[in-house]
Tab-separated table of C-alpha atoms in Angstrom:
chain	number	residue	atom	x	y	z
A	1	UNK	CA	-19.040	-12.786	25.618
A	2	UNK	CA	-15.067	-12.974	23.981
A	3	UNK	CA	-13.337	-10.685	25.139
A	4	UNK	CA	-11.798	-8.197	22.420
A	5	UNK	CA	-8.327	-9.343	23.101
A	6	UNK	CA	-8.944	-13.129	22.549
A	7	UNK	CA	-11.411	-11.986	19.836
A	8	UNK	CA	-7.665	-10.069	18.758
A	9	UNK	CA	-5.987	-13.064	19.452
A	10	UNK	CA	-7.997	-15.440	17.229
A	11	UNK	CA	-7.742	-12.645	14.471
A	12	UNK	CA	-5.205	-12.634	11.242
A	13	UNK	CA	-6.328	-8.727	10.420
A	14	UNK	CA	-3.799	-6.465	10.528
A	15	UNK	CA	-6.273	-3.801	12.712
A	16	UNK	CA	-6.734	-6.546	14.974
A	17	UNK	CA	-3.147	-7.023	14.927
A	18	UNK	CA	-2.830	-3.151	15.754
A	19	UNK	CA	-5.775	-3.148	18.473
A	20	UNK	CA	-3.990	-6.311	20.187
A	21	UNK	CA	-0.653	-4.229	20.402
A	22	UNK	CA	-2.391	-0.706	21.522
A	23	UNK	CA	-4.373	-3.358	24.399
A	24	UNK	CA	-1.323	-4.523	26.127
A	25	UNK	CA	0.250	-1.066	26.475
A	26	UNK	CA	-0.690	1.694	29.058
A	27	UNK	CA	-1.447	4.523	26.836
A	28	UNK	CA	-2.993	4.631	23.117
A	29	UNK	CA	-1.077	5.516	19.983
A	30	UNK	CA	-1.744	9.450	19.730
A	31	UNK	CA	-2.285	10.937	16.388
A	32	UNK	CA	-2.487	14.384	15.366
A	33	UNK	CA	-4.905	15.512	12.408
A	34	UNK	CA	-3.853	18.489	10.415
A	35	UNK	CA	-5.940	19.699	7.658
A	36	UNK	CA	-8.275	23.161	7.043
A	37	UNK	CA	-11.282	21.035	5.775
A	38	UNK	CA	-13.663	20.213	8.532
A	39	UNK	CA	-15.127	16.877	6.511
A	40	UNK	CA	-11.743	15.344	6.162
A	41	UNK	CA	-10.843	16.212	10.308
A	42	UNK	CA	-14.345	14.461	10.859
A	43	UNK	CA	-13.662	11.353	9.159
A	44	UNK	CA	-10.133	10.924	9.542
A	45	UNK	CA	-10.448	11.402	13.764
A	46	UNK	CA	-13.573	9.050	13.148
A	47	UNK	CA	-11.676	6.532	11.200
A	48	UNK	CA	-8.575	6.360	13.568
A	49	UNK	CA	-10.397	6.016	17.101
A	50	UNK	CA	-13.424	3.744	15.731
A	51	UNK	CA	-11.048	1.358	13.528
A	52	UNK	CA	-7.476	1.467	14.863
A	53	UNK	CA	-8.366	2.752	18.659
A	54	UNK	CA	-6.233	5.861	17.879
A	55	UNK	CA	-6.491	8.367	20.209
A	56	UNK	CA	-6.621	11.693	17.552
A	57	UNK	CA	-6.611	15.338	17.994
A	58	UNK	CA	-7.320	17.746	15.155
A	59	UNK	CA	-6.238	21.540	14.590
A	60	UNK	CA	-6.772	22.999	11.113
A	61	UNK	CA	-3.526	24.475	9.565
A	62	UNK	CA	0.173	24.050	10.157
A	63	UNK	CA	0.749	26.849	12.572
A	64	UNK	CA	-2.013	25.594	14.991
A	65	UNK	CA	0.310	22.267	14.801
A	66	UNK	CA	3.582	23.815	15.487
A	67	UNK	CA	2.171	25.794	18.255
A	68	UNK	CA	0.633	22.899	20.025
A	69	UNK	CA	3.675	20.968	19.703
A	70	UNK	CA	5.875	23.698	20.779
A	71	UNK	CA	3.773	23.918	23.844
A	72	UNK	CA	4.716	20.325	25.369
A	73	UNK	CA	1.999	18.540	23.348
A	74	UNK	CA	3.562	14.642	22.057
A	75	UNK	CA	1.941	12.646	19.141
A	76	UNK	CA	3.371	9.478	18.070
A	77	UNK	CA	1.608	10.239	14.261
A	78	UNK	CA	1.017	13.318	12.782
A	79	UNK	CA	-0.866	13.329	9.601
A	80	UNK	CA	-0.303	16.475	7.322
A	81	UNK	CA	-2.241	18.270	4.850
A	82	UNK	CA	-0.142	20.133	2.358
A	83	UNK	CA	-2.301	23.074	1.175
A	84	UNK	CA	-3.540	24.962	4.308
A	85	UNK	CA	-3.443	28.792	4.838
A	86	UNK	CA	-1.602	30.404	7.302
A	87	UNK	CA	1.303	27.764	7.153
A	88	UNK	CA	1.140	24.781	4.544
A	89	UNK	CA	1.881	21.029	5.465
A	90	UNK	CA	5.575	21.687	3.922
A	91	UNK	CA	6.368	24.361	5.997
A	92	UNK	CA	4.729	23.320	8.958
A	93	UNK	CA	6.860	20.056	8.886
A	94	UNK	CA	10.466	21.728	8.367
A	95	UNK	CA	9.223	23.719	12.082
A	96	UNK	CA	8.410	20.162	13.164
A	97	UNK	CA	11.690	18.715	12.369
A	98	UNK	CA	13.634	22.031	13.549
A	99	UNK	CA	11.922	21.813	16.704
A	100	UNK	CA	13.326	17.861	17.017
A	101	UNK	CA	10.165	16.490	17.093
A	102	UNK	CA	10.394	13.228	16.512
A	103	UNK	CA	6.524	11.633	15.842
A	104	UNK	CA	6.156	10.184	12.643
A	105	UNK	CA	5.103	12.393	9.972
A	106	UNK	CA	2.458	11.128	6.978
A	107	UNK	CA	2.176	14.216	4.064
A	108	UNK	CA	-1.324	13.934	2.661
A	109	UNK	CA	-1.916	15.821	-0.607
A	110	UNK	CA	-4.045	16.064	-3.828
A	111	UNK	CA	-1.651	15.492	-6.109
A	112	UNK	CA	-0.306	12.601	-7.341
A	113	UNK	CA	2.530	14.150	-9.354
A	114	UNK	CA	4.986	13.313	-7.123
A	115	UNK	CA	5.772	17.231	-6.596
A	116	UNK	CA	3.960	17.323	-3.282
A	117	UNK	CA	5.964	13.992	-1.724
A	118	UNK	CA	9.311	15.112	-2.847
A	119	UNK	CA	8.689	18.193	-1.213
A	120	UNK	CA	6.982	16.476	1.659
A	121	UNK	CA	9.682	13.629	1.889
A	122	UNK	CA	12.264	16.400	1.547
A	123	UNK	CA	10.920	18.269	4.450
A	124	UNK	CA	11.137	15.773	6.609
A	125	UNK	CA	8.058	13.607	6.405
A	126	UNK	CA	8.009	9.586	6.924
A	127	UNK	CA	5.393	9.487	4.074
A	128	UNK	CA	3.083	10.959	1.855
A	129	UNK	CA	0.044	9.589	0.150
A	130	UNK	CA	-2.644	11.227	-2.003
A	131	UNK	CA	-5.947	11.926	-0.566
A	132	UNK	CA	-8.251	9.564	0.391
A	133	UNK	CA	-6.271	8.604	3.881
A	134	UNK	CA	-8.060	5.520	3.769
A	135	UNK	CA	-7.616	2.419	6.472
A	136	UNK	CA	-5.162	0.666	4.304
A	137	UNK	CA	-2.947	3.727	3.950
A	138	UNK	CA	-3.031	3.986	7.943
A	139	UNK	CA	-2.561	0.087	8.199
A	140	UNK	CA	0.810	0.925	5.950
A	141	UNK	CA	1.914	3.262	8.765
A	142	UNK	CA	1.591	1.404	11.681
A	143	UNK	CA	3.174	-2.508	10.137
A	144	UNK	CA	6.296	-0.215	9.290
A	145	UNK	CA	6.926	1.892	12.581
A	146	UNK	CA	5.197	-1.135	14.548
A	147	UNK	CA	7.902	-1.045	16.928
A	148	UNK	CA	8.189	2.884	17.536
A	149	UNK	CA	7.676	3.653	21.161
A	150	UNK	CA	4.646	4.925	22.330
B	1	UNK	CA	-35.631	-10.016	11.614
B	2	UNK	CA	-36.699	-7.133	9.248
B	3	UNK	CA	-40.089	-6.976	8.774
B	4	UNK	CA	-41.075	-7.336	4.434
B	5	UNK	CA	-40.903	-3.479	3.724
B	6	UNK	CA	-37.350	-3.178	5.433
B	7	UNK	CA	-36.025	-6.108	3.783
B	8	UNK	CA	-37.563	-4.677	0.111
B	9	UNK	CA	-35.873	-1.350	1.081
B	10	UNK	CA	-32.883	-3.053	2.098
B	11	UNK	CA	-32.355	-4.482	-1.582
B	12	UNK	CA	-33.176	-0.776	-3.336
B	13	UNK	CA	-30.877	0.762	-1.595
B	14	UNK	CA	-27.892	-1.894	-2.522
B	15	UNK	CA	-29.345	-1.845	-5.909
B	16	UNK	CA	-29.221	2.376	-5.783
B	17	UNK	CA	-25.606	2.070	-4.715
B	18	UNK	CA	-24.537	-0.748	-6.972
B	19	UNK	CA	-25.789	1.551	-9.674
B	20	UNK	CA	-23.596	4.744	-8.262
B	21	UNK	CA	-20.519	2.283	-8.624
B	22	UNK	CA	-21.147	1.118	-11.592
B	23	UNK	CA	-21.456	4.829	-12.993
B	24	UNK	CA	-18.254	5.874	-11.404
B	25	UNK	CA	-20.132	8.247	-9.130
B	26	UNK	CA	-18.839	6.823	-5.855
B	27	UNK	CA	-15.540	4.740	-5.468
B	28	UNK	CA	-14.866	1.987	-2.277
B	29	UNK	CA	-13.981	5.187	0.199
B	30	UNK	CA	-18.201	5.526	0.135
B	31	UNK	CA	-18.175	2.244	1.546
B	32	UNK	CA	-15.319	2.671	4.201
B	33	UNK	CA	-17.323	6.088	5.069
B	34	UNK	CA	-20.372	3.464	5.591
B	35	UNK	CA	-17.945	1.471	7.755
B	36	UNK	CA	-17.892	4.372	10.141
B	37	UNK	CA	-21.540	4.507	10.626
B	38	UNK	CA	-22.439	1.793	13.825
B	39	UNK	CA	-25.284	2.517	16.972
B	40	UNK	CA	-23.402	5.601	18.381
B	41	UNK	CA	-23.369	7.382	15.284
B	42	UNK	CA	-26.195	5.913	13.282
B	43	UNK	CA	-26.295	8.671	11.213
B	44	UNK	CA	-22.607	9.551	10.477
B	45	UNK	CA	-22.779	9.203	6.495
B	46	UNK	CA	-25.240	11.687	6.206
B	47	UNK	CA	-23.841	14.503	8.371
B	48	UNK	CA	-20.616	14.061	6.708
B	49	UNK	CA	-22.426	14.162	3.154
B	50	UNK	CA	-24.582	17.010	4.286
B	51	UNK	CA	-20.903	19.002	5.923
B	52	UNK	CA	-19.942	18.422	2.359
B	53	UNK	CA	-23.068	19.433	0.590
B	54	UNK	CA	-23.317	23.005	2.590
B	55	UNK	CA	-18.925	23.523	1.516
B	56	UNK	CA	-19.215	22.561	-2.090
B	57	UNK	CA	-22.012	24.720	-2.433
B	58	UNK	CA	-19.362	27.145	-1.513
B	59	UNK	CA	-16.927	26.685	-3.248
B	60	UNK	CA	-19.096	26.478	-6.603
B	61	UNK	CA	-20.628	29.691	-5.731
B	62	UNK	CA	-16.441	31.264	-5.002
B	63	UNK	CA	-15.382	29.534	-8.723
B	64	UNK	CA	-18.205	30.617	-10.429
B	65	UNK	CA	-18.039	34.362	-9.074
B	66	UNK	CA	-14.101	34.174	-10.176
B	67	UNK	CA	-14.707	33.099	-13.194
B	68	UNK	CA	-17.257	35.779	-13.945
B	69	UNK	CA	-15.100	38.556	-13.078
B	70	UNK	CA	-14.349	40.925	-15.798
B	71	UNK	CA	-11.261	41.173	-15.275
B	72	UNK	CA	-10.287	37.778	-14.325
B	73	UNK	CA	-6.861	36.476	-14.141
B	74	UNK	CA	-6.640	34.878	-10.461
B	75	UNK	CA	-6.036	31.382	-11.462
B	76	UNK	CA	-4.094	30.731	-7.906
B	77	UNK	CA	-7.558	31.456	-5.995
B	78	UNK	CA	-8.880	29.269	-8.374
B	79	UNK	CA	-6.713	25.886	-7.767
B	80	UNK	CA	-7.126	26.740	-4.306
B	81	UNK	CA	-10.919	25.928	-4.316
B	82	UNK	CA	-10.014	23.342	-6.195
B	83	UNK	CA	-7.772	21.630	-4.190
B	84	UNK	CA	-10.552	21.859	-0.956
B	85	UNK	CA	-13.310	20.338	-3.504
B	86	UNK	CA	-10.994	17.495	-4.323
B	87	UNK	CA	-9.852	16.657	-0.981
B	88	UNK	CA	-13.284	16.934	0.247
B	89	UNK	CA	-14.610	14.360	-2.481
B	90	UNK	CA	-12.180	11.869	-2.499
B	91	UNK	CA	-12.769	11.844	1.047
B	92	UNK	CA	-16.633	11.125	0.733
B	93	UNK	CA	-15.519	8.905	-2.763
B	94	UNK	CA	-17.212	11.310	-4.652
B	95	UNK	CA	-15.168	9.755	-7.730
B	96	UNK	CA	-16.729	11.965	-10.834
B	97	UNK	CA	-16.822	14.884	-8.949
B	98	UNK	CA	-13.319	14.487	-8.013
B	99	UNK	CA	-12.132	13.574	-11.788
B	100	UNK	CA	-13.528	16.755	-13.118
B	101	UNK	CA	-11.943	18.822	-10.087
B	102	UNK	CA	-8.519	17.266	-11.663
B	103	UNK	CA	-9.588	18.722	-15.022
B	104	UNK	CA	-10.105	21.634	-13.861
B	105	UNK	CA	-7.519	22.174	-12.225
B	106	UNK	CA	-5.370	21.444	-15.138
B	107	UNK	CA	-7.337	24.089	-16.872
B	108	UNK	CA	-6.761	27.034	-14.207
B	109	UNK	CA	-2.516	26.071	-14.298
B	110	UNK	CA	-2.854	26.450	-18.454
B	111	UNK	CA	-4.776	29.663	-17.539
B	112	UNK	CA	-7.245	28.578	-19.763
B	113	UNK	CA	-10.365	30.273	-19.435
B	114	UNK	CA	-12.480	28.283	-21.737
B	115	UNK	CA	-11.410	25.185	-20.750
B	116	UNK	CA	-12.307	26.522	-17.436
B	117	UNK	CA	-15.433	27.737	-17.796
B	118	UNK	CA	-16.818	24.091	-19.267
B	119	UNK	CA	-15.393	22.263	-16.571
B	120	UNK	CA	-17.198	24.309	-13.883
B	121	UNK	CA	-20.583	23.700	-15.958
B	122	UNK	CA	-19.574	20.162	-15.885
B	123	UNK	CA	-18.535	20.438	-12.100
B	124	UNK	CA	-22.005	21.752	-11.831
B	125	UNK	CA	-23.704	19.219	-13.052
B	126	UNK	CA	-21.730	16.246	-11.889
B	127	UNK	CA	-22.315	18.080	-8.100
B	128	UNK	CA	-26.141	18.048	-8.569
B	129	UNK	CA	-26.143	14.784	-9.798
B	130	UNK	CA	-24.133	13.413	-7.078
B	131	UNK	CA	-26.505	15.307	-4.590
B	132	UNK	CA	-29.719	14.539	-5.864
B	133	UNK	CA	-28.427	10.437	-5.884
B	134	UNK	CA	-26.830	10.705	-2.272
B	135	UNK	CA	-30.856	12.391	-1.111
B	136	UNK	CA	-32.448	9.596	-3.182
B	137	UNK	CA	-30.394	6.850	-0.850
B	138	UNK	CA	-30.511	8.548	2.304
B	139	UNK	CA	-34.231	8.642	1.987
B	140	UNK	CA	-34.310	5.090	1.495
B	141	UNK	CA	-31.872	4.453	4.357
B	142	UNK	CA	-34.607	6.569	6.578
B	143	UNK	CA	-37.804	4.450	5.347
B	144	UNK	CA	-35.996	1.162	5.872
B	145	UNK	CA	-34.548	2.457	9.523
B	146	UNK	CA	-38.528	3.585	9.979
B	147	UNK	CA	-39.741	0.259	8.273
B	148	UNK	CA	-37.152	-1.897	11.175
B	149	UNK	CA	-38.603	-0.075	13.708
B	150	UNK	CA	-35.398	1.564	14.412
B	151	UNK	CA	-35.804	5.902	15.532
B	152	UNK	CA	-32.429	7.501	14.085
B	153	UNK	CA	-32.460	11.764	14.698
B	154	UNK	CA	-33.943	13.051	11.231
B	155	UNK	CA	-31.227	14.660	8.753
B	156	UNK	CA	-32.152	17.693	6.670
């Protein structure tokens, strides 16, 4: 049978692409899920370690992050929900930023008013995209910070 | 290969979803959910769909008992629910249900009462159409799985 990297190899997808780059390093890109609805932390883990071979972690509001970040943890993505209780996506990624870390930080939100992503983009967030995160939105992500150091 | 019966089940079930599509009921995010779904988690739709069946039930239950408060004015709570059923349905591409949650919403930031009371009976009925659809294919997934021989864990 192929193996997956010459399967990769052979390949012109850009989650091939992605696979082939996480194969020939040491250690997985790490993600970080934040968002208060169960469903979405269900598919969007599922999504990122079955198609991309994303190692992802999920907490479920902005706080959670900040604390698990302030207590040593690294993620090379972080993908942010804006409305959560306790601390909202917005908040939680001004902390983030104030803290110096330094992962790169997708704003995910209902609206597509533009409100939420200057606010997020403001804040200091990489991007924001209305929900659905779907596998071309995390396709986006990786071709642009494809050389960020994991 | 499949024996008759699978293959026949096989085709109702594409027909069932082309149908959804067609209607606007589901969008392509259904079919990157489906994606999702291989030998290790054979039945990862439906406990997603049925996560999101037992919350919306929820959250219809939280936005009706607002909106039958006598003296309601807490349109804040409101857009709050709203925002969870959204997110939640875009994420299963649960596209009518998601359309009137954007309706809504824009009712509850007029502070419109009316206008929200209709589009939580339409909510209402756009939900139980959406469920009783997503049963009808998931039964049909079961009898073809049962039809190919193949033993998947029942869902409920």
């Amino acid at each position: 049978m192929e193996s997956k990297k010459q399967w990769n190899e052979g390949a012109n997808s850009s989650i091939s692409m992605v696979n082939y780059m996480i194969d020939d390093k040491e250690t997985k890109i790490s993600a970080l899920i934040v968002d208060d609805d169960a469903i979405i932390r269900k598919i969007h883990k599922t999504m990122l370690e079955r198609l991309f071979n994303i190692e992802a972690k999920t907490v479920r509001d902005g706080k959670e992050a900040v604390d698990l970040c302030r207590s040593g943890e690294n993620f090379d993505i972080i993908f942010m929900d804006k409305e959560m209780p306790i601390m909202d996506g917005h908040e939680a990624t001004k902390h983030l930023r104030a803290m110096g870390v330094k992962s790169i930080i997708v704003g995910i939100t209902t609206r597509a008013d533009g409100k939420d992503k200057e606010e997020f983009l403001a804040s200091g967030s990489n991007h924001c995209f209305e929900k659905p995160l779907d596998q071309a939105k995390v396709e986006k992500v990786l071709q642009e910070h494809g050389n960020f150091s994991i | 290969m499949l024996g008759l019966g699978a293959d026949l089940l096989w085709a109702d079930m594409n027909r069932l979803l082309a149908f959804l599509f067609h209607q606007g009921v589901l969008d392509e995010q259904f079919l990157q959910l489906q994606q999702l779904q291989d030998e290790t988690s054979p039945n990862f739709v439906s406990e997603v769909v049925n996560i999101y069946f037992h919350e919306s039930e929820k959250l219809l239950r939280n936005l009706r008992a607002l909106l039958m408060e006598k003296e309601f004015s807490d349109y804040k709570k409101m857009g709050i629910h709203l925002n969870q059923f959204m997110g939640s349905s875009s994420s299963i591409g649960a596209k009518r249900v998601r359309n009137v949650c954007v309706a809504f919403r824009a009712a509850t930031e007029q502070n419109n009462r009316a206008g929200c009371l209709r589009a939580l009976e339409m909510l209402e009925h756009e939900y139980c159409y959406l469920k009783n659809k997503l049963h009808e294919l998931f039964q049909i997934e079961q009898q073809r799985a049962l039809a190919a021989g193949v033993r998947y864990p029942v869902q409920n």
